[in-house]
Amino acid sequence: MKEKLLSLYHQHKLLSFCALGIVVLIPAGLIIKGRTAQTTYLTATVTKGPITATVQATGTINPLTTVPVGSFVSGTVQFIFADFNTRVHAGQVLAQLDPTLYNAQVITAQGNLDNAKANLNNLLATVDVMKADVQKYQADLAYQQASADRINQLYQQGVFSKDQYQLQQSTLGQAQATLTAGEAQVQQTLAQVQQARAQVESMQGQLEQAETNLKYTTILSPLDGTVVARNIDVGQSVAASLQAPNVFTIAQDLTRMQVYASTDESDTGNIHVGTDCTFQVDAFPNEQFHGRISAVRLNAYTVQNVVTYNTIIDFANPDERLLPSETAYVTIPTGHADNAIRIPNAALTYTPSLGSSQLQLLYKQYNIPAAATSTHLGGWQVVWKYGPQQTPIPVAVRVGITDYINTQCLEGNLQENDILITAEMSSAQRASAAPGLGIQRPGGGGAARPGR
């Protein structure tokens, strides 16, 4: 829809440029027939006054911030507590999904956590027992080592036999082996304790996840605002798989809004942040609303081979009369001049129906520079005065801003009330068109005049 409106806008802009130059001027014509007149000139008068250049654009009204509210879990909608246009506050309940499944998951996760904690406690108690046994084994080893040393000394003195000596050495070895095995069991059980602790942490995480999922069955508003869209109904299944489905859309503040105006790349050079502008909407066709440009966004897009930028216009909407997505018809001033010499636009498009050599002779006679006749560099163009001898006289002018009806004259031999030719008619054309041109426009203005 936006692309269609933009296309219509461009057509309207072109047609309005042509139409305003003709519709305003032609009814002002007054045919004055000369005895030998072959050509009749339509004319318009140079005026002096203010002129404002504008850019016309269409756009849509949008809230400053629009937040989609999603559901992080799947389930069936059990209750809905907010509808379209409902004003909500941050943390307010918008909807409730059926929590039965998620309650069961919480209970299961809690049971798994309790079991993991019990297993950890049992292992810790086992470690304590094993450590006590190791202390006994260490004491027994110390006793057997002392006995072995004493028997070895007496064996060297011949008090004990070799069999008694070897028996004590065997007992000492058994005590050492028992201690080593006990210490190994302690280390093995400590490793199991670490695994049990990790299991407890894992079960704790699963419980927290289950509790979070249960909490997500209650859909809350993330901010203060107004519900502008509701995409669910009671009994509807919500499936949250790869991404959270959008169940509500909330506009943060409808008392401050923006217009996203589509502007041509050819106009962006004259559009500046901070410029005050006006717009109208279809809902209130006789009212004009005011805003200020806050940005020209750089993410251009192309519509019908025309590069377009979004110009953002901030405006106040205290009574909330203007609604999101309404079409806005924007007028952006790009230049203004007071007491400007104003050339009717139709005069800038007129060239006498003379041969090329005749035109060049006239340009040379009146010192018209090439920049005005061909290249138009620096804004130079040619207009044609209605001369005292009923002949067109070329005048080089450097033009400035335009309001699509008149164009500012920056340089050139033009003064207020000078008469410029805007079109011409042959005798045959005059005969067929004269009845419609014989009325002078109220308030004066241009006329249709004879030429030689």
Coordinates of C-alpha atoms in Angstrom, one line a residue:
M1 CA 0.0 0.0 0.0
K2 CA 2.9 2.4 0.9
E3 CA 4.5 1.7 -2.5
K4 CA 1.2 2.5 -4.3
L5 CA 0.8 5.8 -2.4
L6 CA 4.3 6.7 -3.1
S7 CA 3.8 6.1 -6.8
L8 CA 0.7 8.2 -6.8
Y9 CA 2.5 10.9 -5.0
H10 CA 5.2 11.1 -7.7
Q11 CA 2.6 11.3 -10.4
H12 CA 0.7 13.9 -8.5
K13 CA 3.8 15.9 -7.9
L14 CA 4.6 16.0 -11.7
L15 CA 1.1 16.7 -12.7
S16 CA 0.7 19.4 -10.2
F17 CA 3.8 21.1 -11.5
C18 CA 2.4 21.2 -15.0
A19 CA -1.2 21.8 -14.0
L20 CA -0.6 24.7 -11.7
G21 CA 1.4 26.5 -14.3
I22 CA -1.4 26.2 -16.8
V23 CA -4.7 26.0 -14.9
V24 CA -3.8 29.2 -13.0
L25 CA -2.7 31.1 -16.0
I26 CA -4.8 30.0 -18.9
P27 CA -8.1 31.2 -17.4
A28 CA -6.5 34.6 -17.0
G29 CA -6.0 34.9 -20.7
L30 CA -7.7 37.6 -22.8
I31 CA -7.4 37.4 -26.5
I32 CA -6.5 40.7 -28.2
K33 CA -6.7 40.2 -32.0
G34 CA -4.4 42.2 -34.1
R35 CA -5.2 42.8 -37.8
T36 CA -2.4 40.6 -39.0
A37 CA -1.8 38.6 -35.9
Q38 CA -0.7 35.0 -36.6
T39 CA 0.3 34.1 -33.1
T40 CA -1.4 34.8 -29.8
Y41 CA 0.7 34.7 -26.6
L42 CA -0.6 33.7 -23.2
T43 CA 1.1 35.8 -20.5
A44 CA 1.6 36.0 -16.8
T45 CA 2.9 38.8 -14.5
V46 CA 6.0 38.8 -12.4
T47 CA 5.1 39.3 -8.8
K48 CA 7.0 40.1 -5.6
G49 CA 6.4 38.4 -2.3
P50 CA 7.2 35.5 0.0
I51 CA 7.9 32.1 -1.5
T52 CA 8.4 28.8 0.3
A53 CA 9.8 25.6 -1.2
T54 CA 8.4 22.3 0.1
V55 CA 8.8 18.6 -0.2
Q56 CA 5.6 16.6 -0.3
A57 CA 5.7 13.1 1.1
T58 CA 3.4 10.4 2.4
G59 CA 4.0 8.2 5.4
T60 CA 2.4 6.3 8.3
I61 CA 1.9 7.2 11.9
N62 CA 3.7 5.0 14.4
P63 CA 4.2 4.9 18.2
L64 CA 7.6 5.9 19.5
T65 CA 8.1 2.3 20.9
T66 CA 6.2 -0.8 20.0
V67 CA 7.0 -3.9 21.9
P68 CA 5.9 -7.4 20.8
V69 CA 5.1 -9.6 23.9
G70 CA 5.9 -13.3 23.3
S71 CA 5.4 -16.6 25.1
F72 CA 8.5 -18.5 26.0
V73 CA 6.7 -21.7 26.7
S74 CA 4.1 -23.7 24.9
G75 CA 0.6 -24.4 26.2
T76 CA -3.1 -23.8 26.1
V77 CA -4.4 -20.3 26.8
Q78 CA -6.4 -20.6 30.0
F79 CA -7.3 -16.9 30.7
I80 CA -6.9 -13.5 28.9
F81 CA -6.8 -10.4 31.1
A82 CA -6.1 -7.7 28.5
D83 CA -7.8 -6.8 25.2
F84 CA -7.3 -4.4 22.3
N85 CA -6.9 -0.8 23.6
T86 CA -6.4 -1.9 27.2
R87 CA -4.0 0.3 29.1
V88 CA -1.5 -1.8 31.0
H89 CA 1.3 -1.3 33.5
A90 CA 4.7 -3.0 33.7
G91 CA 4.3 -6.4 35.4
Q92 CA 0.5 -6.6 34.9
V93 CA -0.8 -10.0 34.0
L94 CA -2.0 -10.2 30.3
A95 CA -2.8 -13.9 30.0
Q96 CA -2.4 -17.2 31.7
L97 CA -1.4 -20.5 30.0
D98 CA -2.4 -23.9 31.6
P99 CA 0.3 -24.5 34.2
T100 CA -0.6 -28.2 35.0
L101 CA 2.3 -29.7 33.0
Y102 CA 4.8 -27.2 34.3
N103 CA 3.7 -27.7 37.9
A104 CA 4.4 -31.5 37.5
Q105 CA 7.8 -30.7 36.1
V106 CA 8.6 -28.6 39.2
I107 CA 7.5 -31.4 41.5
T108 CA 9.6 -33.9 39.5
A109 CA 12.6 -31.6 39.5
Q110 CA 12.3 -31.1 43.3
G111 CA 12.2 -34.8 43.9
N112 CA 15.3 -35.4 41.8
L113 CA 17.1 -32.7 43.7
D114 CA 16.1 -34.2 47.0
N115 CA 17.4 -37.6 45.9
A116 CA 20.7 -36.1 44.7
K117 CA 21.1 -34.3 48.0
A118 CA 20.4 -37.5 50.0
N119 CA 22.9 -39.4 47.9
L120 CA 25.5 -36.7 48.5
N121 CA 24.9 -36.8 52.3
N122 CA 25.3 -40.6 52.3
L123 CA 28.6 -40.4 50.5
L124 CA 29.8 -37.7 52.9
A125 CA 28.9 -40.0 55.8
T126 CA 30.7 -42.9 54.2
V127 CA 33.8 -40.8 53.7
D128 CA 33.8 -39.9 57.4
V129 CA 33.6 -43.6 58.4
M130 CA 36.4 -44.4 56.0
K131 CA 38.6 -41.7 57.2
A132 CA 38.2 -43.0 60.8
D133 CA 39.1 -46.5 59.6
V134 CA 42.2 -45.0 57.9
Q135 CA 43.3 -43.5 61.2
K136 CA 43.0 -46.9 62.8
Y137 CA 45.0 -48.5 60.0
Q138 CA 47.7 -45.8 60.5
A139 CA 47.8 -46.6 64.3
D140 CA 48.0 -50.3 63.6
L141 CA 50.7 -49.8 61.1
A142 CA 52.7 -47.7 63.5
Y143 CA 52.4 -50.4 66.2
Q144 CA 53.4 -53.2 63.8
Q145 CA 56.4 -51.1 62.6
A146 CA 57.5 -50.7 66.2
S147 CA 57.1 -54.4 66.9
A148 CA 59.0 -55.3 63.7
D149 CA 61.9 -53.0 64.7
R150 CA 62.1 -54.6 68.2
I151 CA 61.9 -58.1 66.9
N152 CA 64.5 -57.4 64.2
Q153 CA 66.9 -56.1 66.9
L154 CA 66.3 -59.2 69.1
Y155 CA 66.6 -61.4 66.0
Q156 CA 70.0 -59.9 65.4
Q157 CA 70.9 -60.8 69.0
G158 CA 69.7 -64.3 68.5
V159 CA 66.8 -64.0 70.9
F160 CA 64.1 -64.6 68.2
S161 CA 64.1 -67.2 65.6
K162 CA 64.0 -66.5 61.9
D163 CA 60.4 -67.7 61.7
Q164 CA 59.4 -65.3 64.4
Y165 CA 61.2 -62.5 62.5
Q166 CA 59.5 -63.4 59.2
L167 CA 56.1 -63.6 60.8
Q168 CA 56.4 -60.1 62.1
Q169 CA 57.5 -58.8 58.7
S170 CA 54.4 -60.4 57.1
T171 CA 52.2 -58.8 59.7
L172 CA 53.8 -55.4 59.0
G173 CA 53.2 -55.9 55.3
Q174 CA 49.5 -56.7 55.8
A175 CA 49.1 -53.5 58.0
Q176 CA 50.7 -51.4 55.2
A177 CA 48.4 -53.0 52.6
T178 CA 45.3 -52.4 54.7
L179 CA 46.2 -48.8 55.1
T180 CA 46.9 -48.3 51.4
A181 CA 43.6 -49.9 50.5
G182 CA 41.7 -47.8 53.0
E183 CA 43.3 -44.6 51.7
A184 CA 42.4 -45.6 48.1
Q185 CA 38.8 -46.2 49.1
V186 CA 38.7 -42.7 50.7
Q187 CA 39.9 -41.2 47.5
Q188 CA 37.4 -43.2 45.4
T189 CA 34.6 -42.1 47.6
L190 CA 35.7 -38.5 47.5
A191 CA 35.5 -38.7 43.7
Q192 CA 31.9 -40.0 44.1
V193 CA 31.2 -37.1 46.4
Q194 CA 32.3 -34.6 43.7
Q195 CA 30.1 -36.4 41.2
A196 CA 27.2 -36.3 43.7
R197 CA 27.7 -32.6 44.2
A198 CA 27.7 -32.0 40.5
Q199 CA 24.5 -34.0 40.3
V200 CA 23.0 -31.8 43.0
E201 CA 23.9 -28.7 41.1
S202 CA 22.4 -30.2 37.9
M203 CA 19.2 -31.1 39.7
Q204 CA 19.1 -27.6 41.2
G205 CA 19.4 -26.1 37.7
Q206 CA 16.6 -28.3 36.4
L207 CA 14.4 -27.2 39.3
E208 CA 15.1 -23.6 38.6
Q209 CA 14.4 -24.1 34.9
A210 CA 11.1 -25.9 35.7
E211 CA 10.2 -23.0 38.1
T212 CA 11.0 -20.5 35.4
N213 CA 8.9 -22.3 32.8
L214 CA 6.1 -22.3 35.3
K215 CA 6.5 -18.6 35.8
Y216 CA 6.4 -18.1 32.0
T217 CA 2.9 -19.6 31.9
T218 CA 1.9 -16.2 33.3
I219 CA 2.4 -13.6 30.5
L220 CA 3.2 -10.2 31.9
S221 CA 3.4 -6.7 30.4
P222 CA 7.0 -5.6 30.1
L223 CA 6.2 -1.9 30.2
D224 CA 3.5 0.8 30.7
G225 CA 1.5 1.3 27.5
T226 CA -1.6 0.4 25.5
V227 CA -2.4 -3.0 23.9
V228 CA -2.6 -2.4 20.1
A229 CA -2.8 -6.1 19.1
R230 CA -4.0 -9.3 20.7
N231 CA -3.1 -12.5 18.7
I232 CA -4.5 -15.2 21.0
D233 CA -7.9 -16.4 22.3
V234 CA -8.9 -18.6 25.2
G235 CA -8.4 -22.3 24.4
Q236 CA -5.9 -21.6 21.7
S237 CA -2.6 -23.6 21.7
V238 CA 0.6 -21.5 21.8
A239 CA 3.6 -23.3 20.4
A240 CA 7.0 -21.9 21.4
S241 CA 9.6 -23.8 19.5
L242 CA 12.4 -21.9 17.8
Q243 CA 11.2 -18.5 18.8
A244 CA 8.6 -17.0 21.1
P245 CA 5.3 -16.4 19.3
N246 CA 4.0 -12.9 19.5
V247 CA 0.8 -12.9 21.5
F248 CA 0.4 -9.2 22.3
T249 CA 1.7 -5.9 20.9
I250 CA 2.0 -2.9 23.3
A251 CA 2.6 0.7 22.2
Q252 CA 4.5 2.5 25.0
D253 CA 3.0 6.0 24.8
L254 CA 0.4 7.2 22.3
T255 CA 0.7 10.8 23.4
R256 CA 4.0 11.1 21.6
M257 CA 4.2 9.5 18.2
Q258 CA 6.1 9.7 14.9
V259 CA 5.4 9.9 11.2
Y260 CA 7.6 7.7 9.0
A261 CA 7.6 9.7 5.8
S262 CA 8.9 8.2 2.5
T263 CA 11.1 10.8 0.8
D264 CA 12.9 10.6 -2.5
E265 CA 16.7 10.5 -2.6
S266 CA 16.5 13.7 -4.7
D267 CA 14.9 15.5 -1.8
T268 CA 17.0 14.3 1.1
G269 CA 19.7 16.9 0.5
N270 CA 17.2 19.7 1.4
I271 CA 15.7 17.9 4.4
H272 CA 17.4 18.7 7.8
V273 CA 16.9 17.5 11.3
G274 CA 15.1 20.0 13.5
T275 CA 12.9 21.4 10.7
D276 CA 9.3 22.1 11.6
C277 CA 6.8 20.6 9.2
T278 CA 3.1 19.9 8.9
F279 CA 0.9 17.0 7.9
Q280 CA -2.7 16.0 7.4
V281 CA -4.6 12.8 7.8
D282 CA -7.8 11.4 6.2
A283 CA -9.5 11.2 9.5
F284 CA -9.3 15.0 10.0
P285 CA -9.0 16.4 6.4
N286 CA -9.6 20.0 7.5
E287 CA -7.0 20.1 10.2
Q288 CA -3.2 20.5 10.0
F289 CA -0.9 18.9 12.5
H290 CA 2.6 20.0 13.4
G291 CA 5.8 18.0 14.0
R292 CA 9.6 18.3 13.8
I293 CA 12.1 16.1 11.9
S294 CA 14.2 14.0 14.2
A295 CA 16.1 11.8 11.8
V296 CA 16.5 10.8 8.2
R297 CA 17.2 7.1 8.4
L298 CA 20.1 5.7 6.3
N299 CA 18.5 2.3 5.6
A300 CA 17.2 3.2 2.1
Y301 CA 14.8 1.0 0.2
T302 CA 13.8 1.0 -3.5
V303 CA 10.2 1.5 -4.7
Q304 CA 9.7 1.3 -8.5
N305 CA 13.4 2.1 -9.1
V306 CA 13.2 5.1 -6.8
V307 CA 15.6 5.1 -3.9
T308 CA 13.6 6.2 -0.8
Y309 CA 14.5 7.1 2.8
N310 CA 12.4 7.2 5.9
T311 CA 12.2 10.7 7.3
I312 CA 11.1 10.5 11.0
I313 CA 8.9 13.3 12.2
D314 CA 8.1 13.6 16.0
F315 CA 4.8 15.1 17.1
A316 CA 2.7 15.4 20.2
N317 CA -0.6 13.6 20.4
P318 CA -1.9 14.6 23.8
D319 CA -5.5 13.7 23.2
E320 CA -4.6 10.6 21.3
R321 CA -6.8 11.5 18.3
L322 CA -4.2 10.3 15.8
L323 CA -3.9 6.5 15.7
P324 CA -1.1 4.1 14.7
S325 CA -0.8 3.2 11.0
E326 CA -2.9 6.2 9.8
T327 CA -1.7 7.6 6.5
A328 CA -0.1 11.1 6.8
Y329 CA 0.4 13.6 4.0
V330 CA 3.5 15.5 4.9
T331 CA 4.7 19.0 3.8
I332 CA 8.3 19.7 4.6
P333 CA 9.6 23.2 4.0
T334 CA 13.0 23.2 2.5
G335 CA 13.5 26.9 1.8
H336 CA 11.9 30.3 2.2
A337 CA 12.4 33.8 0.9
D338 CA 10.7 37.1 1.6
N339 CA 10.2 39.8 -1.0
A340 CA 11.2 37.5 -3.7
I341 CA 10.8 38.2 -7.4
R342 CA 8.5 35.4 -8.4
I343 CA 8.5 33.9 -11.9
P344 CA 5.3 32.0 -12.9
N345 CA 6.5 28.4 -13.5
A346 CA 4.8 28.2 -16.8
A347 CA 7.1 30.9 -18.1
L348 CA 10.2 28.7 -17.4
T349 CA 8.9 26.0 -19.8
Y350 CA 8.1 28.3 -22.7
T351 CA 10.2 28.6 -25.8
P352 CA 9.0 30.5 -28.9
S353 CA 8.1 28.3 -31.9
L354 CA 11.0 29.6 -33.9
G355 CA 13.8 27.9 -35.8
S356 CA 17.1 27.1 -34.1
S357 CA 18.9 29.8 -36.1
Q358 CA 16.3 32.4 -35.2
L359 CA 16.6 31.5 -31.5
Q360 CA 20.4 31.7 -31.6
L361 CA 20.2 35.2 -33.3
L362 CA 17.9 36.4 -30.5
Y363 CA 20.1 34.9 -27.8
K364 CA 23.1 36.7 -29.3
Q365 CA 21.2 39.9 -29.8
Y366 CA 20.2 40.0 -26.1
N367 CA 23.5 38.6 -24.8
I368 CA 22.0 35.4 -23.4
P369 CA 24.8 33.1 -22.0
A370 CA 25.0 29.4 -23.0
A371 CA 24.5 28.4 -19.4
A372 CA 21.0 29.7 -19.7
T373 CA 20.1 28.2 -23.1
S374 CA 21.5 24.8 -22.9
T375 CA 23.4 23.5 -19.8
H376 CA 21.4 25.5 -17.2
L377 CA 24.5 25.4 -15.0
G378 CA 24.2 27.4 -11.8
G379 CA 20.4 27.6 -12.1
W380 CA 20.4 29.8 -15.2
Q381 CA 17.4 29.7 -17.5
V382 CA 15.7 31.8 -20.1
V383 CA 12.3 33.4 -19.8
W384 CA 10.6 35.5 -22.5
K385 CA 9.2 39.0 -21.9
Y386 CA 6.2 40.3 -23.9
G387 CA 8.0 43.1 -25.8
P388 CA 6.6 46.5 -26.7
Q389 CA 6.6 45.4 -30.4
Q390 CA 4.4 42.4 -29.5
T391 CA 7.5 40.1 -29.9
P392 CA 9.1 37.8 -27.3
I393 CA 12.3 39.1 -25.8
P394 CA 14.7 36.6 -24.0
V395 CA 15.9 37.3 -20.5
A396 CA 18.5 35.2 -18.7
V397 CA 17.6 34.5 -15.1
R398 CA 19.2 32.5 -12.3
V399 CA 16.4 30.8 -10.4
G400 CA 16.2 29.7 -6.8
I401 CA 13.5 27.9 -4.8
T402 CA 10.1 27.0 -6.2
D403 CA 6.7 26.3 -4.7
Y404 CA 5.6 24.6 -7.9
I405 CA 3.5 27.7 -8.8
N406 CA 6.2 30.3 -8.8
T407 CA 10.0 30.2 -8.8
Q408 CA 12.3 32.7 -7.1
C409 CA 14.4 34.9 -9.4
L410 CA 17.9 35.3 -7.9
E411 CA 19.5 37.2 -10.8
G412 CA 18.3 38.7 -14.1
N413 CA 16.7 41.7 -15.6
L414 CA 13.2 41.1 -14.2
Q415 CA 11.1 43.4 -12.1
E416 CA 7.7 43.2 -10.4
N417 CA 4.8 43.6 -12.9
D418 CA 7.0 42.5 -15.9
I419 CA 4.9 40.5 -18.4
L420 CA 6.2 37.0 -19.3
I421 CA 5.0 34.8 -22.0
T422 CA 3.8 31.3 -20.8
A423 CA 2.4 29.8 -24.1
E424 CA 1.4 30.7 -27.6
M425 CA -1.4 29.7 -30.0
S426 CA -1.6 29.8 -33.7
S427 CA -4.6 31.3 -35.5
A428 CA -6.2 27.9 -35.9
Q429 CA -5.7 27.1 -32.2
R430 CA -7.0 30.5 -31.2
A431 CA -10.1 30.1 -33.2
S432 CA -11.0 26.9 -31.4
A433 CA -9.8 28.0 -27.9
A434 CA -10.9 31.6 -27.9
P435 CA -14.3 31.2 -26.4
G436 CA -12.8 29.7 -23.3
L437 CA -10.1 32.4 -22.9
G438 CA -12.2 35.6 -23.2
I439 CA -12.7 36.0 -19.5
Q440 CA -10.3 38.1 -17.5
R441 CA -9.4 36.5 -14.1
P442 CA -10.7 38.5 -11.1
G443 CA -7.9 40.5 -9.6
G444 CA -5.9 40.9 -12.8
G445 CA -3.1 38.7 -13.9
G446 CA -1.9 37.5 -17.2
A447 CA -3.7 37.8 -20.5
A448 CA -3.6 36.4 -24.0
R449 CA -1.9 38.9 -26.3
P450 CA -1.4 39.2 -30.0
G451 CA 2.0 38.6 -31.6
R452 CA 3.3 39.6 -35.0

